[in-house]
Amino acid sequence: MSAIVIEGYYAGLKSKADHKLLPLKEKPVIWVGTATCGKAAGAIEVREAFKKEIKSRGLDAEVMEVGCMGHCYAEPLTVISKPGFPPLCYGHVDEGLVKRLVEDFLVNDDPCYEYAMVALEPNDIFPTLTDFPRGAYEEKIILEDCGFIDPEDIDHYIAREGYAALAKVLTMKPEEVLEEIKASNLRGRGGAGFPAGIKWEACRKSPGSEKYVIVNADEGDPGAFMDRSILESNPHLVIEGLIISAYTIGSSRGYFYVRSEYPQAIRRLETALEQAREKGLLGNSIMGSDFNFDIEIFRGSGAFVCGEGTALINSMEGKMGIPEHRPPRLAESGFRGKPTLLNNVKTFAYVPAIIRKGADWFKSTGTSKSPGTAVFSLVGKVGNSGLVEVPMGTTLRQLVYDVGEGIPGEKKFKAVQIGGPSGGCLPESALDVPIDFDSLHEAGAIMGSGGLVILDEDDCMVAIARYFLEFTQKESCGKCTFCRLGTKHMLDILTRITKGQEEDLASLDILRELAEDIEAGSLCNLGKTAPNPVLTTIRYFLDEYKEHIVNKRCPALMCTDLIAFYIAPEKCSKLCNACVGSCPTEAVYTREDGLKAINQDKCVKCNNCLKACPTEYSAVIKLSPPELVVEKEREQK
Amino acid sequence: MSKTITLTIDDRKVTAPEGEKLLWVALENDIYIPNLCAIKEEGRPSASCRLCFVHVEGLPAPVTSCTQAVREGMVVKTRTPQVDRLVRTAFELLLSDHRLKCSTCPQNRSCELQKIARARGLKLKLKRFKSLGKEYPLYESPGLFTFDRSRCVLCGRCVWVDHEVAKVGAIGFARRGLKRMVTTFGNIDLDASSCTECGLCVKACPVGALNFTGEQSSEKDG
């Protein structure tokens, strides 16, 4: 097809979009982040408050919904761009602040700097993101536009060069596109890091004219929300990547496999697909070329194992979401038995930028074997939780201490759980491991799809391992022996250890042997990787396991069966009754001398008294093993 | 016809049609490899019981022989320390979820689990793992058979013959994880389902989960 037609088509789209957005540059615009995270923090109320205030004052300003900027710790977030000022970002916005911002900033030109977090453009007045460690380390490729464009208006995406890559691709031969993807060495962002180009090539070479491309958006790791955030904040980016992949391998039908627990992502995707069709970017003769392609959304029913390729396909075909033995690979026989390309949301999201800027540009970021960036949802005991994108090769230390601003409350760092239930826990000594597919694998963890949970001294590693194993055990489909029964026995052993019921250190050997056998013997990758949290914690925190078994002691004071609550009389005050009132079981009582004590028989270890005790006393403490209380009480007498 | 190739299993040269699955080649040559879920006619092996591991020279880790296609010059060992370890663990795991009262089991002495134990020197007793205590009520069909789910190892052979040979479709797998079980649609009683009591599933069961009652009780062989 002639390049002129396609280029002309795209130029038309672009100028229309630019023209439509022009007025936004001339009046104040308020962007409210309304991805699920923002909504949960009250973004809808903030949006309504802005609309109300602006209307009641009769101002000419636009309130716009955007997706997630990644600064979850400060939700709800708002950006105000007013001509004459740099765009300013405000965190923890509530209705009171809305009134103030409208009155002082929009009406009176006082940007309320005391409430502003950061400016989004370089200026002489207020610091920008790059003035903070996080901004200095972050390098955004796929999150670049997230939080800055209206995900429900395709023109916002087009105005930022959206679909330019598709226009370019349609003037290229599919083989040339494939070469570009292969040259970029883009590796699958679903976790395993398999080179996308090789997958695409296998699909392209597979015989048959009916082929499928599928986006895997069945994100199910606890604490992971990267894919959701991208779909809610910039759905067209993934759609464009998917269309390009379809053109490359020769497919005319694509699917988004999104879990039903992501209703907002599904809604925004539906809107995006509809708008893309209206613009001629989906359907027959895309952009005037002879390429036909359309996309449907398939809602998964929330089974973790359906993120596994063969289980995902089974589920789409209406069968039980249960994995199959591979080979055949999906590239040979996937959906409906036809060659199928399945990649993660993020993998597709990198494609438009690679096409637009070239493979060499992509390779200039990150490491030679893992080029590009890594997207993490940073959660747990960390100052700045949120969604971050850093170049591959950034160390875990930089990620935790610089990007995440370290552990809050002067607590000591203990471990970082990376890669979700299939990943591992890495200790302080591994903090200088660079983040890339191979280094993490060597350290015993996996890149995973990007969940990163930071743990401090209050977290018990046995309990953490148990938590993740309980997750995979519950999510096991039950098909193969190792995963169905093996994870159950592992969980039982771990439960006994955390309850102080395991007497014999030999149980650790059984645990490890079983873990290794499950890894070697399971049918699918859910089973093969399920023991990882246990294997890594045994590898790095063996002493903690032994303490639980030998001394019935939980060093982190987390396993409730191995701790007791105790009120230190030397710290307790006769004048305070906070703990007594907080106790739901009347275990806390006032002694004859007016100080407080705990009746251990009644105590349910709910932690209320510890929280209630004022910090100036900090008299309530946890002891492990629980017998220490008896000793303490004897000392008192 | 596919071409015939030669491979070596446990130092014995055997011939087989190229692409045939290793498990069947071994079994046809009287080389026993433990298996429960394998069905030769099945297009895509279920590969769920995880017992038929073998070592194939050149591959880094043991593989399931039911899924491994044979090729010219392949060298296979059915017993290596690695293979034995996996088979033993899988076997013990299955025992931990199987009612282990062989003396009262109708399938005693013709049970596939007993055969595996004999062949591999494994004990029909739990040591490393505790029993998961699977207990289900016994189902008795109107005239022909009983179904003791407490002895079911979830191999799926009954489901396969029901779907593919009898073409009845009375039973299938339901639920997930530890709760996975063979049952009818909607978990109704078998006699209320489309079951025709053809008995094919009973014959297919490798353990004592499905058993004939009365006169046919000697028909099932292990």
PDB file of C-alpha atoms in Angstrom, chain A residues 71-264:
ATOM      1  CA  HIS A  71       2.750   8.367  43.269  1.00  0.00           C
ATOM      2  CA  CYS A  72       0.346   6.180  45.205  1.00  0.00           C
ATOM      3  CA  TYR A  73       1.536   7.419  48.585  1.00  0.00           C
ATOM      4  CA  ALA A  74       0.124  10.876  47.826  1.00  0.00           C
ATOM      5  CA  GLU A  75      -3.281  10.008  46.327  1.00  0.00           C
ATOM      6  CA  PRO A  76      -5.586  11.660  45.496  1.00  0.00           C
ATOM      7  CA  LEU A  77      -3.324  13.599  43.163  1.00  0.00           C
ATOM      8  CA  THR A  78      -4.159  16.663  41.165  1.00  0.00           C
ATOM      9  CA  VAL A  79      -2.175  18.647  38.625  1.00  0.00           C
ATOM     10  CA  ILE A  80      -3.086  22.216  37.828  1.00  0.00           C
ATOM     11  CA  SER A  81      -1.699  23.835  34.738  1.00  0.00           C
ATOM     12  CA  LYS A  82      -2.462  27.493  34.401  1.00  0.00           C
ATOM     13  CA  PRO A  83      -0.961  29.665  31.709  1.00  0.00           C
ATOM     14  CA  GLY A  84       1.885  31.665  33.213  1.00  0.00           C
ATOM     15  CA  PHE A  85       2.772  28.994  35.773  1.00  0.00           C
ATOM     16  CA  PRO A  86       4.538  25.664  35.498  1.00  0.00           C
ATOM     17  CA  PRO A  87       2.102  22.743  35.842  1.00  0.00           C
ATOM     18  CA  LEU A  88       2.020  21.989  39.560  1.00  0.00           C
ATOM     19  CA  CYS A  89       1.220  18.705  41.224  1.00  0.00           C
ATOM     20  CA  TYR A  90      -0.612  18.550  44.559  1.00  0.00           C
ATOM     21  CA  GLY A  91      -0.886  15.429  46.726  1.00  0.00           C
ATOM     22  CA  HIS A  92      -3.368  14.347  49.392  1.00  0.00           C
ATOM     23  CA  VAL A  93      -5.984  16.673  47.922  1.00  0.00           C
ATOM     24  CA  ASP A  94      -9.261  16.937  49.782  1.00  0.00           C
ATOM     25  CA  GLU A  95     -12.314  19.140  49.410  1.00  0.00           C
ATOM     26  CA  GLY A  96     -10.846  21.808  51.664  1.00  0.00           C
ATOM     27  CA  LEU A  97      -7.722  22.072  49.568  1.00  0.00           C
ATOM     28  CA  VAL A  98      -9.852  22.156  46.426  1.00  0.00           C
ATOM     29  CA  LYS A  99     -11.634  25.282  47.680  1.00  0.00           C
ATOM     30  CA  ARG A 100      -8.342  26.879  48.560  1.00  0.00           C
ATOM     31  CA  LEU A 101      -6.715  26.052  45.211  1.00  0.00           C
ATOM     32  CA  VAL A 102      -9.661  27.356  43.218  1.00  0.00           C
ATOM     33  CA  GLU A 103      -9.897  30.532  45.255  1.00  0.00           C
ATOM     34  CA  ASP A 104      -6.173  31.278  45.634  1.00  0.00           C
ATOM     35  CA  PHE A 105      -4.678  29.819  42.481  1.00  0.00           C
ATOM     36  CA  LEU A 106      -7.327  29.895  39.804  1.00  0.00           C
ATOM     37  CA  VAL A 107      -8.853  33.187  40.885  1.00  0.00           C
ATOM     38  CA  ASN A 108      -5.954  35.000  42.521  1.00  0.00           C
ATOM     39  CA  ASP A 109      -2.766  33.616  40.954  1.00  0.00           C
ATOM     40  CA  ASP A 110      -1.306  32.278  44.218  1.00  0.00           C
ATOM     41  CA  PRO A 111      -0.298  28.681  43.497  1.00  0.00           C
ATOM     42  CA  CYS A 112      -0.229  27.751  47.213  1.00  0.00           C
ATOM     43  CA  TYR A 113       3.342  26.477  47.008  1.00  0.00           C
ATOM     44  CA  GLU A 114       3.102  25.202  50.561  1.00  0.00           C
ATOM     45  CA  TYR A 115       0.760  22.482  49.307  1.00  0.00           C
ATOM     46  CA  ALA A 116       2.480  21.741  46.009  1.00  0.00           C
ATOM     47  CA  MET A 117       4.505  18.536  45.710  1.00  0.00           C
ATOM     48  CA  VAL A 118       6.386  19.174  42.546  1.00  0.00           C
ATOM     49  CA  ALA A 119       6.365  21.046  39.271  1.00  0.00           C
ATOM     50  CA  LEU A 120       6.144  19.048  36.087  1.00  0.00           C
ATOM     51  CA  GLU A 121       8.140  21.354  33.861  1.00  0.00           C
ATOM     52  CA  PRO A 122      11.508  23.026  34.458  1.00  0.00           C
ATOM     53  CA  ASN A 123      11.093  26.520  35.924  1.00  0.00           C
ATOM     54  CA  ASP A 124      12.833  28.991  38.191  1.00  0.00           C
ATOM     55  CA  ILE A 125      10.353  28.861  41.037  1.00  0.00           C
ATOM     56  CA  PHE A 126       9.598  25.337  42.143  1.00  0.00           C
ATOM     57  CA  PRO A 127      11.527  22.036  42.116  1.00  0.00           C
ATOM     58  CA  THR A 128      10.679  19.493  39.442  1.00  0.00           C
ATOM     59  CA  LEU A 129      10.622  15.691  39.655  1.00  0.00           C
ATOM     60  CA  THR A 130      14.257  15.435  38.623  1.00  0.00           C
ATOM     61  CA  ASP A 131      15.236  17.451  41.697  1.00  0.00           C
ATOM     62  CA  PHE A 132      14.218  14.466  43.816  1.00  0.00           C
ATOM     63  CA  PRO A 133      16.115  11.168  43.932  1.00  0.00           C
ATOM     64  CA  ARG A 134      13.104   9.322  42.576  1.00  0.00           C
ATOM     65  CA  GLY A 135      12.824  11.570  39.547  1.00  0.00           C
ATOM     66  CA  ALA A 136      16.551  11.347  38.965  1.00  0.00           C
ATOM     67  CA  TYR A 137      16.501   7.554  38.796  1.00  0.00           C
ATOM     68  CA  GLU A 138      13.246   7.155  36.979  1.00  0.00           C
ATOM     69  CA  GLU A 139      13.263   6.922  33.244  1.00  0.00           C
ATOM     70  CA  LYS A 140       9.861   6.517  31.748  1.00  0.00           C
ATOM     71  CA  ILE A 141       9.112   4.722  28.531  1.00  0.00           C
ATOM     72  CA  ILE A 142       5.781   3.003  29.019  1.00  0.00           C
ATOM     73  CA  LEU A 143       4.613   5.119  31.948  1.00  0.00           C
ATOM     74  CA  GLU A 144       5.625   8.335  30.213  1.00  0.00           C
ATOM     75  CA  ASP A 145       2.116   9.484  29.415  1.00  0.00           C
ATOM     76  CA  CYS A 146       0.346   7.711  32.276  1.00  0.00           C
ATOM     77  CA  GLY A 147      -1.344  10.320  34.416  1.00  0.00           C
ATOM     78  CA  PHE A 148      -0.858  13.051  31.844  1.00  0.00           C
ATOM     79  CA  ILE A 149      -3.422  12.165  29.234  1.00  0.00           C
ATOM     80  CA  ASP A 150      -7.123  11.498  29.352  1.00  0.00           C
ATOM     81  CA  PRO A 151      -7.356   7.721  28.849  1.00  0.00           C
ATOM     82  CA  GLU A 152     -10.917   8.085  27.642  1.00  0.00           C
ATOM     83  CA  ASP A 153     -10.069  10.470  24.820  1.00  0.00           C
ATOM     84  CA  ILE A 154      -8.051   9.025  21.958  1.00  0.00           C
ATOM     85  CA  ASP A 155      -7.065  12.507  20.762  1.00  0.00           C
ATOM     86  CA  HIS A 156      -4.924  13.004  23.852  1.00  0.00           C
ATOM     87  CA  TYR A 157      -2.947   9.934  22.869  1.00  0.00           C
ATOM     88  CA  ILE A 158      -2.727  10.908  19.217  1.00  0.00           C
ATOM     89  CA  ALA A 159      -1.590  14.428  20.131  1.00  0.00           C
ATOM     90  CA  ARG A 160       1.356  12.828  21.925  1.00  0.00           C
ATOM     91  CA  GLU A 161       2.437  10.942  18.818  1.00  0.00           C
ATOM     92  CA  GLY A 162       0.113   8.056  19.557  1.00  0.00           C
ATOM     93  CA  TYR A 163      -0.434   5.713  16.607  1.00  0.00           C
ATOM     94  CA  ALA A 164       2.538   7.277  14.790  1.00  0.00           C
ATOM     95  CA  ALA A 165       4.306   3.963  15.235  1.00  0.00           C
ATOM     96  CA  LEU A 166       1.382   2.139  13.668  1.00  0.00           C
ATOM     97  CA  ALA A 167       1.409   4.526  10.721  1.00  0.00           C
ATOM     98  CA  LYS A 168       5.120   3.861  10.299  1.00  0.00           C
ATOM     99  CA  VAL A 169       4.671   0.102  10.560  1.00  0.00           C
ATOM    100  CA  LEU A 170       1.966   0.038   7.918  1.00  0.00           C
ATOM    101  CA  THR A 171       4.441   1.479   5.433  1.00  0.00           C
ATOM    102  CA  MET A 172       6.988  -1.199   6.340  1.00  0.00           C
ATOM    103  CA  LYS A 173       7.111  -4.876   5.465  1.00  0.00           C
ATOM    104  CA  PRO A 174       6.168  -7.193   8.346  1.00  0.00           C
ATOM    105  CA  GLU A 175       9.674  -8.727   8.156  1.00  0.00           C
ATOM    106  CA  GLU A 176      11.194  -5.297   8.721  1.00  0.00           C
ATOM    107  CA  VAL A 177       9.052  -4.742  11.804  1.00  0.00           C
ATOM    108  CA  LEU A 178      10.081  -8.134  13.112  1.00  0.00           C
ATOM    109  CA  GLU A 179      13.741  -7.327  12.552  1.00  0.00           C
ATOM    110  CA  GLU A 180      13.343  -4.116  14.535  1.00  0.00           C
ATOM    111  CA  ILE A 181      11.723  -5.911  17.468  1.00  0.00           C
ATOM    112  CA  LYS A 182      14.373  -8.630  17.363  1.00  0.00           C
ATOM    113  CA  ALA A 183      17.154  -6.056  17.165  1.00  0.00           C
ATOM    114  CA  SER A 184      15.755  -4.251  20.200  1.00  0.00           C
ATOM    115  CA  ASN A 185      16.156  -7.443  22.272  1.00  0.00           C
ATOM    116  CA  LEU A 186      12.884  -6.618  24.012  1.00  0.00           C
ATOM    117  CA  ARG A 187      12.270  -9.322  26.603  1.00  0.00           C
ATOM    118  CA  GLY A 188       8.816 -10.395  27.761  1.00  0.00           C
ATOM    119  CA  ARG A 189       7.691  -8.388  30.747  1.00  0.00           C
ATOM    120  CA  GLY A 190       5.367 -11.064  32.121  1.00  0.00           C
ATOM    121  CA  GLY A 191       8.171 -12.341  34.267  1.00  0.00           C
ATOM    122  CA  ALA A 192      10.251 -14.929  32.471  1.00  0.00           C
ATOM    123  CA  GLY A 193      11.974 -12.491  30.159  1.00  0.00           C
ATOM    124  CA  PHE A 194      11.706 -14.559  26.986  1.00  0.00           C
ATOM    125  CA  PRO A 195      12.801 -12.498  23.974  1.00  0.00           C
ATOM    126  CA  ALA A 196       9.679 -11.091  22.350  1.00  0.00           C
ATOM    127  CA  GLY A 197      11.220 -11.038  18.869  1.00  0.00           C
ATOM    128  CA  ILE A 198      11.813 -14.788  18.917  1.00  0.00           C
ATOM    129  CA  LYS A 199       8.248 -15.420  20.043  1.00  0.00           C
ATOM    130  CA  TRP A 200       6.906 -13.146  17.312  1.00  0.00           C
ATOM    131  CA  GLU A 201       9.076 -14.825  14.716  1.00  0.00           C
ATOM    132  CA  ALA A 202       7.913 -18.305  15.727  1.00  0.00           C
ATOM    133  CA  CYS A 203       4.317 -17.162  15.351  1.00  0.00           C
ATOM    134  CA  ARG A 204       4.972 -15.514  12.044  1.00  0.00           C
ATOM    135  CA  LYS A 205       6.645 -18.630  10.684  1.00  0.00           C
ATOM    136  CA  SER A 206       3.958 -21.012  11.917  1.00  0.00           C
ATOM    137  CA  PRO A 207       1.916 -22.263   8.987  1.00  0.00           C
ATOM    138  CA  GLY A 208      -1.698 -21.228   8.628  1.00  0.00           C
ATOM    139  CA  SER A 209      -3.547 -18.043   7.775  1.00  0.00           C
ATOM    140  CA  GLU A 210      -5.606 -17.866  10.961  1.00  0.00           C
ATOM    141  CA  LYS A 211      -3.548 -16.531  13.833  1.00  0.00           C
ATOM    142  CA  TYR A 212      -4.284 -14.747  17.086  1.00  0.00           C
ATOM    143  CA  VAL A 213      -2.581 -12.129  19.224  1.00  0.00           C
ATOM    144  CA  ILE A 214      -3.498 -11.866  22.888  1.00  0.00           C
ATOM    145  CA  VAL A 215      -2.616  -9.427  25.645  1.00  0.00           C
ATOM    146  CA  ASN A 216      -2.142 -11.165  28.971  1.00  0.00           C
ATOM    147  CA  ALA A 217      -3.697  -8.793  31.505  1.00  0.00           C
ATOM    148  CA  ASP A 218      -4.491 -11.464  34.075  1.00  0.00           C
ATOM    149  CA  GLU A 219      -2.321  -9.732  36.633  1.00  0.00           C
ATOM    150  CA  GLY A 220      -2.843 -11.678  39.831  1.00  0.00           C
ATOM    151  CA  ASP A 221       0.184 -11.309  42.106  1.00  0.00           C
ATOM    152  CA  PRO A 222      -0.667  -9.929  45.524  1.00  0.00           C
ATOM    153  CA  GLY A 223       0.602  -6.363  45.671  1.00  0.00           C
ATOM    154  CA  ALA A 224       1.078  -5.933  41.924  1.00  0.00           C
ATOM    155  CA  PHE A 225      -0.847  -3.358  39.926  1.00  0.00           C
ATOM    156  CA  MET A 226       1.385  -2.342  37.023  1.00  0.00           C
ATOM    157  CA  ASP A 227      -0.766  -3.771  34.246  1.00  0.00           C
ATOM    158  CA  ARG A 228      -3.977  -2.408  35.683  1.00  0.00           C
ATOM    159  CA  SER A 229      -2.471   1.004  36.001  1.00  0.00           C
ATOM    160  CA  ILE A 230      -1.272   1.069  32.399  1.00  0.00           C
ATOM    161  CA  LEU A 231      -4.625  -0.112  31.061  1.00  0.00           C
ATOM    162  CA  GLU A 232      -6.438   2.470  33.137  1.00  0.00           C
ATOM    163  CA  SER A 233      -4.052   5.285  32.324  1.00  0.00           C
ATOM    164  CA  ASN A 234      -3.048   4.736  28.721  1.00  0.00           C
ATOM    165  CA  PRO A 235      -4.990   1.905  27.057  1.00  0.00           C
ATOM    166  CA  HIS A 236      -4.148   3.024  23.516  1.00  0.00           C
ATOM    167  CA  LEU A 237      -0.466   2.379  24.102  1.00  0.00           C
ATOM    168  CA  VAL A 238      -1.162  -1.333  24.562  1.00  0.00           C
ATOM    169  CA  ILE A 239      -3.723  -1.380  21.763  1.00  0.00           C
ATOM    170  CA  GLU A 240      -1.195   0.153  19.373  1.00  0.00           C
ATOM    171  CA  GLY A 241       1.422  -2.414  20.400  1.00  0.00           C
ATOM    172  CA  LEU A 242      -1.071  -5.197  19.825  1.00  0.00           C
ATOM    173  CA  ILE A 243      -2.049  -3.960  16.365  1.00  0.00           C
ATOM    174  CA  ILE A 244       1.623  -3.751  15.397  1.00  0.00           C
ATOM    175  CA  SER A 245       2.215  -7.320  16.589  1.00  0.00           C
ATOM    176  CA  ALA A 246      -0.786  -8.518  14.595  1.00  0.00           C
ATOM    177  CA  TYR A 247       0.510  -6.834  11.467  1.00  0.00           C
ATOM    178  CA  THR A 248       3.900  -8.419  12.028  1.00  0.00           C
ATOM    179  CA  ILE A 249       2.785 -12.006  12.509  1.00  0.00           C
ATOM    180  CA  GLY A 250      -0.184 -11.803  10.131  1.00  0.00           C
ATOM    181  CA  SER A 251      -3.177 -11.928  12.422  1.00  0.00           C
ATOM    182  CA  SER A 252      -6.578 -10.376  11.964  1.00  0.00           C
ATOM    183  CA  ARG A 253      -7.982 -10.961  15.431  1.00  0.00           C
ATOM    184  CA  GLY A 254      -6.700  -9.929  18.835  1.00  0.00           C
ATOM    185  CA  TYR A 255      -7.874 -10.256  22.403  1.00  0.00           C
ATOM    186  CA  PHE A 256      -7.323  -8.627  25.737  1.00  0.00           C
ATOM    187  CA  TYR A 257      -7.513 -11.228  28.497  1.00  0.00           C
ATOM    188  CA  VAL A 258      -8.367  -9.008  31.469  1.00  0.00           C
ATOM    189  CA  ARG A 259      -9.427 -10.282  34.841  1.00  0.00           C
ATOM    190  CA  SER A 260     -12.922  -9.305  35.905  1.00  0.00           C
ATOM    191  CA  GLU A 261     -11.544  -7.748  39.073  1.00  0.00           C
ATOM    192  CA  TYR A 262     -10.369  -4.855  36.911  1.00  0.00           C
ATOM    193  CA  PRO A 263     -13.723  -3.298  35.942  1.00  0.00           C
ATOM    194  CA  GLN A 264     -12.328   0.169  35.364  1.00  0.00           C
TER     195      GLN A 264
END
